[in-house]
Amino acid sequence: MRIVVDLSRCEGYAQCAFLAPDAFRMHGEEALMYDPSPDDARREQVLRAAAACPVRAILVDQLEGREAPVEASPS
């Protein structure tokens, strides 16, 4: 799995860091740090975190036969 975050869209709401702390974390109050290639064991957490992003800044490419990153849809 591969994660891409559009940092120009990210507004630091930190929903991703709350839902998938092993993949996303806040550095200070506004800077998002993230693991671009988290372990597949974190898939559900990462997909929930992407879906929870209020500005849809997180793209997840599952690398299982898909060619382009997909934007997670809300649950």
JSON list of C-alpha atoms in Angstrom, two decimals:
[
{"chain": "A", "resi": 1, "resn": "MET", "atom": "CA", "xyz": [0.00, 0.00, 0.00]},
{"chain": "A", "resi": 2, "resn": "ARG", "atom": "CA", "xyz": [1.19, 3.51, -0.76]},
{"chain": "A", "resi": 3, "resn": "ILE", "atom": "CA", "xyz": [-0.06, 6.78, 0.73]},
{"chain": "A", "resi": 4, "resn": "VAL", "atom": "CA", "xyz": [0.18, 10.21, -0.84]},
{"chain": "A", "resi": 5, "resn": "VAL", "atom": "CA", "xyz": [-0.94, 13.27, 1.09]},
{"chain": "A", "resi": 6, "resn": "ASP", "atom": "CA", "xyz": [-1.59, 16.53, -0.72]},
{"chain": "A", "resi": 7, "resn": "LEU", "atom": "CA", "xyz": [0.02, 18.76, 1.87]},
{"chain": "A", "resi": 8, "resn": "SER", "atom": "CA", "xyz": [-1.30, 21.87, 0.14]},
{"chain": "A", "resi": 9, "resn": "ARG", "atom": "CA", "xyz": [-4.84, 20.63, 0.92]},
{"chain": "A", "resi": 10, "resn": "CYS", "atom": "CA", "xyz": [-4.11, 19.32, 4.42]},
{"chain": "A", "resi": 11, "resn": "GLU", "atom": "CA", "xyz": [-5.40, 21.72, 7.07]},
{"chain": "A", "resi": 12, "resn": "GLY", "atom": "CA", "xyz": [-4.10, 19.85, 10.12]},
{"chain": "A", "resi": 13, "resn": "TYR", "atom": "CA", "xyz": [-7.38, 18.50, 11.48]},
{"chain": "A", "resi": 14, "resn": "ALA", "atom": "CA", "xyz": [-5.40, 15.41, 12.63]},
{"chain": "A", "resi": 15, "resn": "GLN", "atom": "CA", "xyz": [-8.24, 12.92, 12.10]},
{"chain": "A", "resi": 16, "resn": "CYS", "atom": "CA", "xyz": [-5.75, 10.68, 10.29]},
{"chain": "A", "resi": 17, "resn": "ALA", "atom": "CA", "xyz": [-3.30, 10.80, 13.21]},
{"chain": "A", "resi": 18, "resn": "PHE", "atom": "CA", "xyz": [-6.09, 9.86, 15.62]},
{"chain": "A", "resi": 19, "resn": "LEU", "atom": "CA", "xyz": [-7.35, 6.93, 13.50]},
{"chain": "A", "resi": 20, "resn": "ALA", "atom": "CA", "xyz": [-4.01, 5.57, 12.23]},
{"chain": "A", "resi": 21, "resn": "PRO", "atom": "CA", "xyz": [-1.26, 6.79, 14.57]},
{"chain": "A", "resi": 22, "resn": "ASP", "atom": "CA", "xyz": [1.27, 4.29, 13.21]},
{"chain": "A", "resi": 23, "resn": "ALA", "atom": "CA", "xyz": [0.98, 5.81, 9.73]},
{"chain": "A", "resi": 24, "resn": "PHE", "atom": "CA", "xyz": [0.24, 9.50, 10.46]},
{"chain": "A", "resi": 25, "resn": "ARG", "atom": "CA", "xyz": [1.39, 11.89, 13.16]},
{"chain": "A", "resi": 26, "resn": "MET", "atom": "CA", "xyz": [1.37, 15.59, 13.74]},
{"chain": "A", "resi": 27, "resn": "HIS", "atom": "CA", "xyz": [4.67, 17.41, 14.14]},
{"chain": "A", "resi": 28, "resn": "GLY", "atom": "CA", "xyz": [3.83, 20.53, 16.07]},
{"chain": "A", "resi": 29, "resn": "GLU", "atom": "CA", "xyz": [0.35, 21.93, 15.62]},
{"chain": "A", "resi": 30, "resn": "GLU", "atom": "CA", "xyz": [0.11, 21.97, 11.83]},
{"chain": "A", "resi": 31, "resn": "ALA", "atom": "CA", "xyz": [2.77, 19.80, 10.15]},
{"chain": "A", "resi": 32, "resn": "LEU", "atom": "CA", "xyz": [1.70, 16.30, 9.16]},
{"chain": "A", "resi": 33, "resn": "MET", "atom": "CA", "xyz": [4.29, 13.54, 9.03]},
{"chain": "A", "resi": 34, "resn": "TYR", "atom": "CA", "xyz": [3.34, 10.21, 7.46]},
{"chain": "A", "resi": 35, "resn": "ASP", "atom": "CA", "xyz": [4.69, 6.84, 6.39]},
{"chain": "A", "resi": 36, "resn": "PRO", "atom": "CA", "xyz": [4.28, 6.70, 2.58]},
{"chain": "A", "resi": 37, "resn": "SER", "atom": "CA", "xyz": [4.42, 2.87, 2.58]},
{"chain": "A", "resi": 38, "resn": "PRO", "atom": "CA", "xyz": [2.73, 1.51, 5.69]},
{"chain": "A", "resi": 39, "resn": "ASP", "atom": "CA", "xyz": [2.52, -2.20, 6.36]},
{"chain": "A", "resi": 40, "resn": "ASP", "atom": "CA", "xyz": [-0.55, -3.94, 4.90]},
{"chain": "A", "resi": 41, "resn": "ALA", "atom": "CA", "xyz": [-1.57, -4.91, 8.44]},
{"chain": "A", "resi": 42, "resn": "ARG", "atom": "CA", "xyz": [-2.55, -1.25, 8.87]},
{"chain": "A", "resi": 43, "resn": "ARG", "atom": "CA", "xyz": [-4.77, -1.20, 5.76]},
{"chain": "A", "resi": 44, "resn": "GLU", "atom": "CA", "xyz": [-8.11, -0.79, 7.58]},
{"chain": "A", "resi": 45, "resn": "GLN", "atom": "CA", "xyz": [-6.77, 1.97, 9.82]},
{"chain": "A", "resi": 46, "resn": "VAL", "atom": "CA", "xyz": [-5.26, 3.84, 6.87]},
{"chain": "A", "resi": 47, "resn": "LEU", "atom": "CA", "xyz": [-8.43, 3.57, 4.77]},
{"chain": "A", "resi": 48, "resn": "ARG", "atom": "CA", "xyz": [-10.54, 4.83, 7.68]},
{"chain": "A", "resi": 49, "resn": "ALA", "atom": "CA", "xyz": [-8.12, 7.68, 8.24]},
{"chain": "A", "resi": 50, "resn": "ALA", "atom": "CA", "xyz": [-8.24, 8.66, 4.56]},
{"chain": "A", "resi": 51, "resn": "ALA", "atom": "CA", "xyz": [-12.04, 8.55, 4.56]},
{"chain": "A", "resi": 52, "resn": "ALA", "atom": "CA", "xyz": [-12.17, 10.71, 7.70]},
{"chain": "A", "resi": 53, "resn": "CYS", "atom": "CA", "xyz": [-10.05, 13.50, 6.21]},
{"chain": "A", "resi": 54, "resn": "PRO", "atom": "CA", "xyz": [-12.40, 16.51, 5.98]},
{"chain": "A", "resi": 55, "resn": "VAL", "atom": "CA", "xyz": [-10.52, 17.99, 3.00]},
{"chain": "A", "resi": 56, "resn": "ARG", "atom": "CA", "xyz": [-9.83, 14.65, 1.21]},
{"chain": "A", "resi": 57, "resn": "ALA", "atom": "CA", "xyz": [-6.08, 15.25, 1.18]},
{"chain": "A", "resi": 58, "resn": "ILE", "atom": "CA", "xyz": [-5.11, 11.56, 1.52]},
{"chain": "A", "resi": 59, "resn": "LEU", "atom": "CA", "xyz": [-4.83, 9.24, -1.48]},
{"chain": "A", "resi": 60, "resn": "VAL", "atom": "CA", "xyz": [-4.29, 5.51, -1.00]},
{"chain": "A", "resi": 61, "resn": "ASP", "atom": "CA", "xyz": [-2.88, 3.28, -3.72]},
{"chain": "A", "resi": 62, "resn": "GLN", "atom": "CA", "xyz": [-3.42, -0.31, -2.70]},
{"chain": "A", "resi": 63, "resn": "LEU", "atom": "CA", "xyz": [-0.90, -1.66, -5.25]},
{"chain": "A", "resi": 64, "resn": "GLU", "atom": "CA", "xyz": [-2.99, -4.75, -5.92]},
{"chain": "A", "resi": 65, "resn": "GLY", "atom": "CA", "xyz": [-3.74, -4.53, -9.60]},
{"chain": "A", "resi": 66, "resn": "ARG", "atom": "CA", "xyz": [-4.71, -0.86, -9.53]},
{"chain": "A", "resi": 67, "resn": "GLU", "atom": "CA", "xyz": [-2.73, 1.50, -11.68]},
{"chain": "A", "resi": 68, "resn": "ALA", "atom": "CA", "xyz": [-3.58, 4.87, -10.11]},
{"chain": "A", "resi": 69, "resn": "PRO", "atom": "CA", "xyz": [-4.11, 6.09, -6.57]},
{"chain": "A", "resi": 70, "resn": "VAL", "atom": "CA", "xyz": [-7.72, 6.18, -5.44]},
{"chain": "A", "resi": 71, "resn": "GLU", "atom": "CA", "xyz": [-9.31, 8.66, -3.10]},
{"chain": "A", "resi": 72, "resn": "ALA", "atom": "CA", "xyz": [-10.92, 6.92, -0.17]},
{"chain": "A", "resi": 73, "resn": "SER", "atom": "CA", "xyz": [-14.66, 7.42, -0.03]},
{"chain": "A", "resi": 74, "resn": "PRO", "atom": "CA", "xyz": [-16.46, 8.15, 3.23]},
{"chain": "A", "resi": 75, "resn": "SER", "atom": "CA", "xyz": [-17.94, 5.14, 5.00]}
]
